[in-house]
Amino acid sequence: MKKKQQPGGGAGDCPAPRPPAAPPAGGGLGQGGGWKRRRRLSLLPLLSLRDYGFCMAALLLFCLGSLFYQLNGGPPHFLLDLRHYLGNSTYLDDHGPPPQKVLPFPSQVVYNRVGKCGSRTVVLLLRILSEKHGFNLVTSDIHNKTRLTKNEQMELIKNISTAEQPYLFTRHVHFLNFSRFGGDQPVYINIIRDPVNRFLSNYFFRRFGDWRGEQNHMIRTPSMRQEERYLDINVCILENYPECSNPRLFYIIPYFCGQHPRCREPGEWALERAKLNVNENFLLVGILEELEDVLLLLERFLPHYFKDVLSIYKNPEHRKLGNLTVTVKKTVPSPEAIQILYQRMRYEYEFYYYVKEQFHLLKRKFGLKSHIRKPRPRPEFFIPSPLETEEPIDNEEEDDEKWLEDIYKR
């Protein structure tokens, strides 16, 4: 008989697998057991205190370096380019507008126009040019307040500086020092004329106005008495009326000297300070008697504002409007009265001839010829004779564009 095969029997048979033993209730085997409790993986226990200190020091140095870099130069160019690129997308829709870009031309211009020096003609041109070229023409309704208190200066400078750029601000106001109140100094321009001619134009304009309307002088000087309105100019000068004597005749220089009280006192101090400001803060001070050349230079220096200004000025329609601003009923004083005015306005004339000399030198540099009438004889009290240059220099060696860049950096 065959014997029954025992379970797990022969050598050729595979033993039946045994179920694994359950771990003990304590969570692992005793000594010699293979079960161990698993621990959470973490990098923190692997770093020593020395490693922590090194990381924190590196982070601190990075933050300080980034701070000093931004204070001294701003972010890298590639970040600016990236932001500019993103600014054309929708990224900044929820992050506010991009920062105001720096314009490649003088974007802040102030024309603190001197009264009765062609300023209304220039303002008419500026209104046309602002629509044509898209700059912001900022004007003022205040026409008779040229001297400001400190608070008024701060307020006006704040209002001008916050205007949308590029802007051109114009008003009858004495020179304002923006940098004194922490603002960016703008580019100044202005125009002056022969002091006696300016005085005569103002004298009759206050009384009789111009061709824009028969009654506009009544609006400007409603309280002027009839005897004052029809006061003979010779009587005013020869009998030393306040309107025809100092300090009322000391008019042009304060527009360039500034807001200091001494700027309103006729003398050398105000004269020299006005000259200094012309050299350091004014891009151009032109002469009304040579207005076309003034417009040509303004177009060269500030094309974003004054491009095509001369063609507009010569347009018959504009000339028709410009003729309306001519003062009416002007008469010429006697030679004796004129000589007295010369004496009283000696500082005004010294400044006028200085500006005229600088203007002619500027014209020479750009090859402009002067086509003007023969000037009147100069007053006898002027001992030095300022150099007048009416013909261009042919062998000018200095590069005009380089010189213009230097002006913008002043």
mmCIF file of C-alpha atoms in Angstrom:
data_model
loop_
_atom_site.group_PDB
_atom_site.id
_atom_site.type_symbol
_atom_site.label_atom_id
_atom_site.label_comp_id
_atom_site.label_asym_id
_atom_site.label_seq_id
_atom_site.Cartn_x
_atom_site.Cartn_y
_atom_site.Cartn_z
ATOM 1 C CA MET A 1 0.000 0.000 0.000
ATOM 2 C CA LYS A 2 1.098 3.552 -0.760
ATOM 3 C CA LYS A 3 1.831 5.698 2.207
ATOM 4 C CA LYS A 4 0.028 9.039 2.491
ATOM 5 C CA GLN A 5 2.168 12.044 1.683
ATOM 6 C CA GLN A 6 2.791 14.172 4.705
ATOM 7 C CA PRO A 7 2.260 17.883 4.463
ATOM 8 C CA GLY A 8 5.571 19.636 3.825
ATOM 9 C CA GLY A 9 6.899 16.246 2.973
ATOM 10 C CA GLY A 10 9.443 15.485 0.292
ATOM 11 C CA ALA A 11 12.563 17.259 -0.555
ATOM 12 C CA GLY A 12 11.206 18.270 -3.956
ATOM 13 C CA ASP A 13 8.121 19.917 -2.523
ATOM 14 C CA CYS A 14 7.968 23.641 -1.539
ATOM 15 C CA PRO A 15 7.068 24.332 2.014
ATOM 16 C CA ALA A 16 3.790 26.183 2.570
ATOM 17 C CA PRO A 17 4.282 29.840 3.362
ATOM 18 C CA ARG A 18 3.695 30.920 6.869
ATOM 19 C CA PRO A 19 1.730 34.023 7.695
ATOM 20 C CA PRO A 20 3.910 36.787 9.099
ATOM 21 C CA ALA A 21 3.911 37.158 12.793
ATOM 22 C CA ALA A 22 2.060 40.198 14.126
ATOM 23 C CA PRO A 23 4.238 42.773 15.834
ATOM 24 C CA PRO A 24 3.912 43.029 19.523
ATOM 25 C CA ALA A 25 1.516 45.538 21.012
ATOM 26 C CA GLY A 26 4.387 47.764 22.072
ATOM 27 C CA GLY A 27 4.987 48.750 18.441
ATOM 28 C CA GLY A 28 8.100 46.618 17.793
ATOM 29 C CA LEU A 29 10.059 43.562 18.786
ATOM 30 C CA GLY A 30 12.257 43.282 21.767
ATOM 31 C CA GLN A 31 15.954 42.904 21.611
ATOM 32 C CA GLY A 32 17.092 41.462 18.323
ATOM 33 C CA GLY A 33 13.830 42.469 16.623
ATOM 34 C CA GLY A 34 13.861 44.176 13.162
ATOM 35 C CA TRP A 35 11.046 46.720 13.703
ATOM 36 C CA LYS A 36 11.920 50.373 14.313
ATOM 37 C CA ARG A 37 9.714 53.531 14.596
ATOM 38 C CA ARG A 38 9.899 55.743 11.469
ATOM 39 C CA ARG A 39 10.905 59.448 11.984
ATOM 40 C CA ARG A 40 9.697 62.428 9.833
ATOM 41 C CA LEU A 41 12.198 63.653 7.317
ATOM 42 C CA SER A 42 13.417 67.285 7.939
ATOM 43 C CA LEU A 43 16.378 69.368 6.803
ATOM 44 C CA LEU A 44 16.435 71.577 9.866
ATOM 45 C CA PRO A 45 18.039 69.023 12.245
ATOM 46 C CA LEU A 46 20.753 68.467 9.632
ATOM 47 C CA LEU A 47 21.994 72.148 9.863
ATOM 48 C CA SER A 48 24.255 73.232 12.640
ATOM 49 C CA LEU A 49 24.137 76.606 14.414
ATOM 50 C CA ARG A 50 27.126 77.664 12.350
ATOM 51 C CA ASP A 51 25.186 76.977 9.135
ATOM 52 C CA TYR A 52 22.222 78.973 10.445
ATOM 53 C CA GLY A 53 24.468 81.955 11.188
ATOM 54 C CA PHE A 54 26.037 81.843 7.750
ATOM 55 C CA CYS A 55 22.613 81.860 6.010
ATOM 56 C CA MET A 56 21.309 84.750 8.102
ATOM 57 C CA ALA A 57 24.482 86.808 7.502
ATOM 58 C CA ALA A 58 24.221 86.220 3.747
ATOM 59 C CA LEU A 59 20.565 87.269 3.764
ATOM 60 C CA LEU A 60 21.364 90.436 5.744
ATOM 61 C CA LEU A 61 24.196 91.382 3.380
ATOM 62 C CA PHE A 62 21.916 90.868 0.370
ATOM 63 C CA CYS A 63 19.194 93.120 1.832
ATOM 64 C CA LEU A 64 21.662 95.882 2.737
ATOM 65 C CA GLY A 65 23.346 95.723 -0.656
ATOM 66 C CA SER A 66 19.984 95.928 -2.426
ATOM 67 C CA LEU A 67 18.977 98.915 -0.316
ATOM 68 C CA PHE A 68 22.196 100.879 -0.976
ATOM 69 C CA TYR A 69 22.036 100.026 -4.670
ATOM 70 C CA GLN A 70 18.535 101.416 -5.031
ATOM 71 C CA LEU A 71 19.493 104.565 -3.132
ATOM 72 C CA ASN A 72 22.492 105.175 -5.397
ATOM 73 C CA GLY A 73 21.279 104.086 -8.784
ATOM 74 C CA GLY A 74 17.991 102.308 -8.799
ATOM 75 C CA PRO A 75 17.196 98.850 -10.117
ATOM 76 C CA PRO A 76 19.163 97.178 -12.923
ATOM 77 C CA HIS A 77 18.275 98.073 -16.492
ATOM 78 C CA PHE A 78 16.918 94.651 -17.267
ATOM 79 C CA LEU A 79 14.351 95.029 -14.476
ATOM 80 C CA LEU A 80 13.296 98.395 -15.875
ATOM 81 C CA ASP A 81 12.992 96.875 -19.348
ATOM 82 C CA LEU A 82 10.987 94.010 -17.921
ATOM 83 C CA ARG A 83 8.643 96.367 -16.121
ATOM 84 C CA HIS A 84 8.259 98.445 -19.263
ATOM 85 C CA TYR A 85 7.373 95.275 -21.176
ATOM 86 C CA LEU A 86 4.875 94.211 -18.549
ATOM 87 C CA GLY A 87 3.449 97.692 -18.534
ATOM 88 C CA ASN A 88 2.141 97.038 -22.058
ATOM 89 C CA SER A 89 0.305 93.958 -20.822
ATOM 90 C CA THR A 90 -2.339 93.510 -18.152
ATOM 91 C CA TYR A 91 0.124 92.807 -15.343
ATOM 92 C CA LEU A 92 -0.087 96.314 -13.908
ATOM 93 C CA ASP A 93 -3.879 96.435 -14.020
ATOM 94 C CA ASP A 94 -3.986 95.513 -10.334
ATOM 95 C CA HIS A 95 -0.652 97.066 -9.396
ATOM 96 C CA GLY A 96 -1.177 100.738 -10.193
ATOM 97 C CA PRO A 97 0.286 102.839 -13.033
ATOM 98 C CA PRO A 98 3.954 102.588 -14.038
ATOM 99 C CA PRO A 99 6.363 105.229 -12.739
ATOM 100 C CA GLN A 100 6.565 108.538 -14.625
ATOM 101 C CA LYS A 101 9.103 108.176 -17.397
ATOM 102 C CA VAL A 102 11.975 110.600 -17.850
ATOM 103 C CA LEU A 103 11.422 112.602 -21.007
ATOM 104 C CA PRO A 104 14.380 112.988 -23.394
ATOM 105 C CA PHE A 105 13.981 116.766 -23.717
ATOM 106 C CA PRO A 106 13.521 119.607 -21.210
ATOM 107 C CA SER A 107 10.046 118.815 -19.930
ATOM 108 C CA GLN A 108 9.707 121.752 -17.493
ATOM 109 C CA VAL A 109 9.869 125.240 -19.032
ATOM 110 C CA VAL A 110 8.984 128.539 -17.332
ATOM 111 C CA TYR A 111 8.392 131.755 -19.263
ATOM 112 C CA ASN A 112 8.203 134.423 -16.530
ATOM 113 C CA ARG A 113 7.297 137.000 -19.107
ATOM 114 C CA VAL A 114 8.269 140.653 -18.680
ATOM 115 C CA GLY A 115 5.349 143.020 -19.172
ATOM 116 C CA LYS A 116 5.075 144.899 -22.475
ATOM 117 C CA CYS A 117 7.881 142.900 -24.085
ATOM 118 C CA GLY A 118 5.845 141.067 -26.708
ATOM 119 C CA SER A 119 4.534 138.535 -24.218
ATOM 120 C CA ARG A 120 0.952 138.550 -25.514
ATOM 121 C CA THR A 121 2.193 137.823 -29.029
ATOM 122 C CA VAL A 122 4.253 134.909 -27.726
ATOM 123 C CA VAL A 123 1.350 133.585 -25.635
ATOM 124 C CA LEU A 124 -0.863 133.565 -28.731
ATOM 125 C CA LEU A 125 1.810 131.483 -30.467
ATOM 126 C CA LEU A 126 2.091 129.134 -27.479
ATOM 127 C CA ARG A 127 -1.631 128.415 -27.532
ATOM 128 C CA ILE A 128 -1.387 127.326 -31.150
ATOM 129 C CA LEU A 129 1.810 125.343 -30.544
ATOM 130 C CA SER A 130 0.431 123.524 -27.479
ATOM 131 C CA GLU A 131 -2.433 122.134 -29.553
ATOM 132 C CA LYS A 132 -0.106 121.292 -32.426
ATOM 133 C CA HIS A 133 2.621 119.541 -30.396
ATOM 134 C CA GLY A 134 0.653 118.281 -27.404
ATOM 135 C CA PHE A 135 2.507 119.907 -24.511
ATOM 136 C CA ASN A 136 0.764 121.271 -21.437
ATOM 137 C CA LEU A 137 0.472 125.076 -21.521
ATOM 138 C CA VAL A 138 -0.073 126.259 -17.939
ATOM 139 C CA THR A 139 -1.196 129.882 -17.621
ATOM 140 C CA SER A 140 -2.288 132.047 -14.723
ATOM 141 C CA ASP A 141 -5.150 134.467 -14.205
ATOM 142 C CA ILE A 142 -2.940 136.597 -11.934
ATOM 143 C CA HIS A 143 -1.356 139.398 -13.958
ATOM 144 C CA ASN A 144 -0.398 142.053 -11.411
ATOM 145 C CA LYS A 145 1.398 140.151 -8.630
ATOM 146 C CA THR A 146 5.053 139.658 -9.458
ATOM 147 C CA ARG A 147 6.452 139.817 -5.899
ATOM 148 C CA LEU A 148 5.562 136.904 -3.654
ATOM 149 C CA THR A 149 5.931 136.070 0.010
ATOM 150 C CA LYS A 150 7.820 132.948 1.004
ATOM 151 C CA ASN A 151 4.600 130.968 1.466
ATOM 152 C CA GLU A 152 3.279 132.199 -1.881
ATOM 153 C CA GLN A 153 6.521 131.128 -3.556
ATOM 154 C CA MET A 154 6.285 127.650 -2.025
ATOM 155 C CA GLU A 155 2.658 127.279 -3.089
ATOM 156 C CA LEU A 156 3.282 128.441 -6.645
ATOM 157 C CA ILE A 157 6.361 126.232 -7.052
ATOM 158 C CA LYS A 158 4.368 123.266 -5.772
ATOM 159 C CA ASN A 159 1.556 123.932 -8.245
ATOM 160 C CA ILE A 160 3.973 124.319 -11.146
ATOM 161 C CA SER A 161 6.039 121.231 -10.268
ATOM 162 C CA THR A 162 2.971 118.972 -10.076
ATOM 163 C CA ALA A 163 1.705 119.965 -13.534
ATOM 164 C CA GLU A 164 1.557 117.247 -16.165
ATOM 165 C CA GLN A 165 4.795 117.097 -18.134
ATOM 166 C CA PRO A 166 5.912 118.272 -20.578
ATOM 167 C CA TYR A 167 4.632 121.666 -19.514
ATOM 168 C CA LEU A 168 5.345 125.318 -20.220
ATOM 169 C CA PHE A 169 4.254 127.666 -17.439
ATOM 170 C CA THR A 170 3.852 131.362 -18.172
ATOM 171 C CA ARG A 171 3.040 134.282 -15.904
ATOM 172 C CA HIS A 172 4.209 137.800 -15.064
ATOM 173 C CA VAL A 173 6.327 136.912 -12.028
ATOM 174 C CA HIS A 174 9.841 137.627 -10.834
ATOM 175 C CA PHE A 175 12.371 134.802 -11.003
ATOM 176 C CA LEU A 176 11.631 131.853 -8.690
ATOM 177 C CA ASN A 177 14.414 129.664 -7.291
ATOM 178 C CA PHE A 178 12.845 126.181 -7.322
ATOM 179 C CA SER A 179 15.907 124.498 -5.823
ATOM 180 C CA ARG A 180 15.655 126.698 -2.727
ATOM 181 C CA PHE A 181 12.406 124.896 -1.861
ATOM 182 C CA GLY A 182 13.580 121.414 -2.834
ATOM 183 C CA GLY A 183 12.143 121.408 -6.359
ATOM 184 C CA ASP A 184 13.732 120.648 -9.722
ATOM 185 C CA GLN A 185 14.901 123.848 -11.373
ATOM 186 C CA PRO A 186 13.071 124.249 -14.707
ATOM 187 C CA VAL A 187 14.399 125.730 -17.934
ATOM 188 C CA TYR A 188 13.733 129.490 -18.019
ATOM 189 C CA ILE A 189 13.167 131.597 -21.129
ATOM 190 C CA ASN A 190 12.273 135.286 -21.495
ATOM 191 C CA ILE A 191 12.266 138.315 -23.812
ATOM 192 C CA ILE A 192 13.119 141.940 -23.027
ATOM 193 C CA ARG A 193 13.172 145.161 -25.028
ATOM 194 C CA ASP A 194 14.613 148.666 -25.002
ATOM 195 C CA PRO A 195 13.722 149.996 -21.507
ATOM 196 C CA VAL A 196 12.400 153.397 -22.649
ATOM 197 C CA ASN A 197 10.246 151.801 -25.352
ATOM 198 C CA ARG A 198 8.905 149.321 -22.812
ATOM 199 C CA PHE A 199 8.070 152.116 -20.379
ATOM 200 C CA LEU A 200 6.264 154.181 -23.034
ATOM 201 C CA SER A 201 4.281 151.165 -24.220
ATOM 202 C CA ASN A 202 3.171 150.408 -20.674
ATOM 203 C CA TYR A 203 2.385 154.066 -19.910
ATOM 204 C CA PHE A 204 -0.075 154.414 -22.793
ATOM 205 C CA PHE A 205 -1.420 150.864 -22.555
ATOM 206 C CA ARG A 206 -2.579 151.451 -18.977
ATOM 207 C CA ARG A 207 -4.463 154.531 -20.173
ATOM 208 C CA PHE A 208 -5.779 153.613 -23.607
ATOM 209 C CA GLY A 209 -5.342 149.861 -24.092
ATOM 210 C CA ASP A 210 -4.826 148.345 -27.542
ATOM 211 C CA TRP A 211 -6.779 147.562 -30.699
ATOM 212 C CA ARG A 212 -8.493 144.490 -29.209
ATOM 213 C CA GLY A 213 -11.258 146.691 -27.800
ATOM 214 C CA GLU A 214 -12.022 150.303 -27.150
ATOM 215 C CA GLN A 215 -12.877 149.762 -23.490
ATOM 216 C CA ASN A 216 -10.255 147.212 -22.363
ATOM 217 C CA HIS A 217 -8.170 149.950 -20.742
ATOM 218 C CA MET A 218 -11.177 150.858 -18.597
ATOM 219 C CA ILE A 219 -11.309 147.277 -17.355
ATOM 220 C CA ARG A 220 -7.611 147.251 -16.455
ATOM 221 C CA THR A 221 -7.517 150.660 -14.737
ATOM 222 C CA PRO A 222 -11.116 151.417 -13.696
ATOM 223 C CA SER A 223 -10.094 153.633 -10.767
ATOM 224 C CA MET A 224 -7.776 155.897 -12.778
ATOM 225 C CA ARG A 225 -8.969 159.485 -12.699
ATOM 226 C CA GLN A 226 -9.472 161.331 -15.951
ATOM 227 C CA GLU A 227 -6.741 163.883 -15.246
ATOM 228 C CA GLU A 228 -4.316 161.065 -14.604
ATOM 229 C CA ARG A 229 -5.421 159.126 -17.671
ATOM 230 C CA TYR A 230 -4.773 162.092 -19.948
ATOM 231 C CA LEU A 231 -1.617 163.267 -18.155
ATOM 232 C CA ASP A 232 0.957 164.436 -20.702
ATOM 233 C CA ILE A 233 3.982 162.124 -20.770
ATOM 234 C CA ASN A 234 6.421 165.055 -20.721
ATOM 235 C CA VAL A 235 4.795 166.519 -17.637
ATOM 236 C CA CYS A 236 4.954 163.125 -15.913
ATOM 237 C CA ILE A 237 8.686 162.827 -16.609
ATOM 238 C CA LEU A 238 9.843 166.394 -16.133
ATOM 239 C CA GLU A 239 7.849 166.969 -12.961
ATOM 240 C CA ASN A 240 8.969 163.625 -11.524
ATOM 241 C CA TYR A 241 5.594 161.945 -11.023
ATOM 242 C CA PRO A 242 5.856 158.577 -9.181
ATOM 243 C CA GLU A 243 4.888 156.639 -12.317
ATOM 244 C CA CYS A 244 7.751 158.207 -14.247
ATOM 245 C CA SER A 245 10.512 157.869 -11.620
ATOM 246 C CA ASN A 246 12.206 155.207 -9.536
ATOM 247 C CA PRO A 247 11.495 152.675 -8.203
ATOM 248 C CA ARG A 248 8.654 152.338 -10.730
ATOM 249 C CA LEU A 249 11.108 152.626 -13.620
ATOM 250 C CA PHE A 250 13.231 149.803 -12.176
ATOM 251 C CA TYR A 251 11.098 147.135 -13.828
ATOM 252 C CA ILE A 252 13.005 144.632 -16.006
ATOM 253 C CA ILE A 253 15.856 143.650 -13.677
ATOM 254 C CA PRO A 254 13.665 142.202 -10.857
ATOM 255 C CA TYR A 255 12.260 139.619 -13.321
ATOM 256 C CA PHE A 256 15.758 138.132 -13.455
ATOM 257 C CA CYS A 257 17.107 139.062 -10.029
ATOM 258 C CA GLY A 258 14.386 137.232 -8.108
ATOM 259 C CA GLN A 259 12.210 137.597 -5.014
ATOM 260 C CA HIS A 260 14.837 139.014 -2.642
ATOM 261 C CA PRO A 261 13.806 142.468 -1.298
ATOM 262 C CA ARG A 262 17.048 143.985 -2.594
ATOM 263 C CA CYS A 263 16.062 142.934 -6.116
ATOM 264 C CA ARG A 264 13.551 145.801 -6.101
ATOM 265 C CA GLU A 265 16.142 148.424 -5.177
ATOM 266 C CA PRO A 266 17.901 150.076 -8.162
ATOM 267 C CA GLY A 267 21.608 149.371 -7.789
ATOM 268 C CA GLU A 268 24.614 147.210 -8.574
ATOM 269 C CA TRP A 269 23.567 144.336 -6.301
ATOM 270 C CA ALA A 270 20.324 143.640 -8.145
ATOM 271 C CA LEU A 271 22.016 144.169 -11.518
ATOM 272 C CA GLU A 272 24.797 141.654 -10.865
ATOM 273 C CA ARG A 273 22.428 139.082 -9.422
ATOM 274 C CA ALA A 274 20.205 139.405 -12.496
ATOM 275 C CA LYS A 275 23.209 138.831 -14.770
ATOM 276 C CA LEU A 276 24.195 135.775 -12.743
ATOM 277 C CA ASN A 277 20.730 134.264 -13.036
ATOM 278 C CA VAL A 278 20.696 134.892 -16.772
ATOM 279 C CA ASN A 279 23.933 132.938 -17.116
ATOM 280 C CA GLU A 280 22.995 130.082 -14.791
ATOM 281 C CA ASN A 281 19.229 129.593 -15.068
ATOM 282 C CA PHE A 282 17.998 130.956 -18.395
ATOM 283 C CA LEU A 283 18.302 128.937 -21.558
ATOM 284 C CA LEU A 284 17.553 132.001 -23.657
ATOM 285 C CA VAL A 285 16.808 135.683 -23.054
ATOM 286 C CA GLY A 286 15.871 137.263 -26.364
ATOM 287 C CA ILE A 287 15.467 140.814 -27.645
ATOM 288 C CA LEU A 288 12.018 141.873 -28.842
ATOM 289 C CA GLU A 289 13.521 144.061 -31.569
ATOM 290 C CA GLU A 290 14.838 140.816 -33.121
ATOM 291 C CA LEU A 291 11.812 138.610 -32.409
ATOM 292 C CA GLU A 292 12.154 136.420 -35.520
ATOM 293 C CA ASP A 293 15.671 135.437 -34.500
ATOM 294 C CA VAL A 294 14.402 134.744 -30.976
ATOM 295 C CA LEU A 295 11.795 132.368 -32.398
ATOM 296 C CA LEU A 296 14.411 130.665 -34.578
ATOM 297 C CA LEU A 297 16.644 129.984 -31.578
ATOM 298 C CA LEU A 298 13.703 128.776 -29.477
ATOM 299 C CA GLU A 299 12.819 126.325 -32.230
ATOM 300 C CA ARG A 300 16.426 125.119 -32.252
ATOM 301 C CA PHE A 301 16.729 124.785 -28.480
ATOM 302 C CA LEU A 302 13.210 123.536 -27.634
ATOM 303 C CA PRO A 303 11.817 121.841 -30.748
ATOM 304 C CA HIS A 304 9.209 119.892 -28.801
ATOM 305 C CA TYR A 305 7.586 123.222 -27.921
ATOM 306 C CA PHE A 306 8.524 125.625 -30.715
ATOM 307 C CA LYS A 307 8.785 123.567 -33.902
ATOM 308 C CA ASP A 308 7.354 125.538 -36.867
ATOM 309 C CA VAL A 309 6.866 128.630 -34.680
ATOM 310 C CA LEU A 310 8.320 131.020 -37.246
ATOM 311 C CA SER A 311 6.031 129.833 -40.045
ATOM 312 C CA ILE A 312 3.046 130.274 -37.725
ATOM 313 C CA TYR A 313 4.247 133.735 -36.721
ATOM 314 C CA LYS A 314 4.569 134.793 -40.371
ATOM 315 C CA ASN A 315 1.136 133.458 -41.258
ATOM 316 C CA PRO A 316 -1.150 136.361 -42.303
ATOM 317 C CA GLU A 317 -3.959 135.162 -40.032
ATOM 318 C CA HIS A 318 -1.695 135.239 -36.995
ATOM 319 C CA ARG A 319 -0.292 138.617 -38.001
ATOM 320 C CA LYS A 320 -3.848 139.922 -38.072
ATOM 321 C CA LEU A 321 -4.360 138.753 -34.474
ATOM 322 C CA GLY A 322 -0.967 140.077 -33.403
ATOM 323 C CA ASN A 323 -1.725 143.551 -34.692
ATOM 324 C CA LEU A 324 -4.627 143.787 -32.249
ATOM 325 C CA THR A 325 -2.180 143.832 -29.325
ATOM 326 C CA VAL A 326 -0.462 147.046 -30.445
ATOM 327 C CA THR A 327 -0.835 149.857 -27.913
ATOM 328 C CA VAL A 328 -2.833 152.820 -29.177
ATOM 329 C CA LYS A 329 -2.380 156.597 -28.809
ATOM 330 C CA LYS A 330 1.363 156.391 -28.133
ATOM 331 C CA THR A 331 3.313 159.637 -28.386
ATOM 332 C CA VAL A 332 7.046 160.274 -28.254
ATOM 333 C CA PRO A 333 8.405 162.372 -25.369
ATOM 334 C CA SER A 334 10.644 165.346 -25.960
ATOM 335 C CA PRO A 335 14.438 164.816 -26.241
ATOM 336 C CA GLU A 336 14.866 166.410 -22.834
ATOM 337 C CA ALA A 337 12.395 163.968 -21.260
ATOM 338 C CA ILE A 338 14.060 161.030 -23.032
ATOM 339 C CA GLN A 339 17.453 162.020 -21.646
ATOM 340 C CA ILE A 340 16.018 162.178 -18.123
ATOM 341 C CA LEU A 341 14.565 158.680 -18.580
ATOM 342 C CA TYR A 342 17.992 157.449 -19.675
ATOM 343 C CA GLN A 343 19.515 158.761 -16.479
ATOM 344 C CA ARG A 344 16.844 157.248 -14.272
ATOM 345 C CA MET A 345 17.039 153.885 -16.050
ATOM 346 C CA ARG A 346 20.813 153.531 -16.229
ATOM 347 C CA TYR A 347 20.821 150.101 -14.531
ATOM 348 C CA GLU A 348 18.014 148.896 -16.795
ATOM 349 C CA TYR A 349 20.055 149.910 -19.832
ATOM 350 C CA GLU A 350 23.213 148.298 -18.550
ATOM 351 C CA PHE A 351 21.302 145.053 -18.136
ATOM 352 C CA TYR A 352 19.605 145.447 -21.528
ATOM 353 C CA TYR A 353 22.907 145.905 -23.357
ATOM 354 C CA TYR A 354 24.427 142.958 -21.482
ATOM 355 C CA VAL A 355 21.569 140.683 -22.534
ATOM 356 C CA LYS A 356 21.717 142.039 -26.073
ATOM 357 C CA GLU A 357 25.426 141.247 -26.265
ATOM 358 C CA GLN A 358 24.851 137.685 -25.037
ATOM 359 C CA PHE A 359 22.014 137.245 -27.507
ATOM 360 C CA HIS A 360 24.167 138.387 -30.432
ATOM 361 C CA LEU A 361 26.969 136.042 -29.389
ATOM 362 C CA LEU A 362 24.413 133.238 -29.369
ATOM 363 C CA LYS A 363 23.244 134.181 -32.849
ATOM 364 C CA ARG A 364 26.822 134.167 -34.099
ATOM 365 C CA LYS A 365 27.343 130.697 -32.731
ATOM 366 C CA PHE A 366 24.441 129.421 -34.830
ATOM 367 C CA GLY A 367 25.215 131.506 -37.890
ATOM 368 C CA LEU A 368 22.275 133.916 -37.721
ATOM 369 C CA LYS A 369 22.687 137.364 -39.253
ATOM 370 C CA SER A 370 21.073 140.402 -37.673
ATOM 371 C CA HIS A 371 18.768 142.424 -39.897
ATOM 372 C CA ILE A 372 17.781 145.266 -37.611
ATOM 373 C CA ARG A 373 17.551 149.003 -37.799
ATOM 374 C CA LYS A 374 20.445 151.136 -36.719
ATOM 375 C CA PRO A 375 20.285 151.399 -32.927
ATOM 376 C CA ARG A 376 19.703 154.718 -31.260
ATOM 377 C CA PRO A 377 22.731 156.453 -29.697
ATOM 378 C CA ARG A 378 23.588 155.111 -26.300
ATOM 379 C CA PRO A 379 23.288 157.234 -23.188
ATOM 380 C CA GLU A 380 26.433 159.129 -22.231
ATOM 381 C CA PHE A 381 26.704 157.519 -18.795
ATOM 382 C CA PHE A 382 27.743 154.179 -20.335
ATOM 383 C CA ILE A 383 31.529 154.289 -20.400
ATOM 384 C CA PRO A 384 32.162 150.664 -21.476
ATOM 385 C CA SER A 385 30.851 149.866 -24.922
ATOM 386 C CA PRO A 386 29.486 146.303 -25.018
ATOM 387 C CA LEU A 387 30.554 144.273 -28.010
ATOM 388 C CA GLU A 388 27.782 143.941 -30.559
ATOM 389 C CA THR A 389 28.205 141.166 -33.084
ATOM 390 C CA GLU A 390 25.908 141.209 -36.072
ATOM 391 C CA GLU A 391 27.830 138.990 -38.480
ATOM 392 C CA PRO A 392 28.398 135.235 -38.060
ATOM 393 C CA ILE A 393 31.831 133.751 -37.425
ATOM 394 C CA ASP A 394 32.925 131.506 -40.281
ATOM 395 C CA ASN A 395 35.642 129.582 -38.455
ATOM 396 C CA GLU A 396 33.642 128.521 -35.412
ATOM 397 C CA GLU A 397 35.385 125.443 -34.059
ATOM 398 C CA GLU A 398 33.117 124.433 -31.202
ATOM 399 C CA ASP A 399 30.432 121.910 -32.091
ATOM 400 C CA ASP A 400 26.956 123.438 -31.821
ATOM 401 C CA GLU A 401 25.263 120.266 -30.595
ATOM 402 C CA LYS A 402 27.877 119.747 -27.881
ATOM 403 C CA TRP A 403 27.434 123.339 -26.772
ATOM 404 C CA LEU A 404 23.646 122.893 -26.658
ATOM 405 C CA GLU A 405 24.015 119.800 -24.484
ATOM 406 C CA ASP A 406 26.123 121.830 -22.057
ATOM 407 C CA ILE A 407 23.321 124.399 -21.820
ATOM 408 C CA TYR A 408 20.814 121.728 -20.848
ATOM 409 C CA LYS A 409 23.139 120.491 -18.094
ATOM 410 C CA ARG A 410 23.414 123.914 -16.420
#
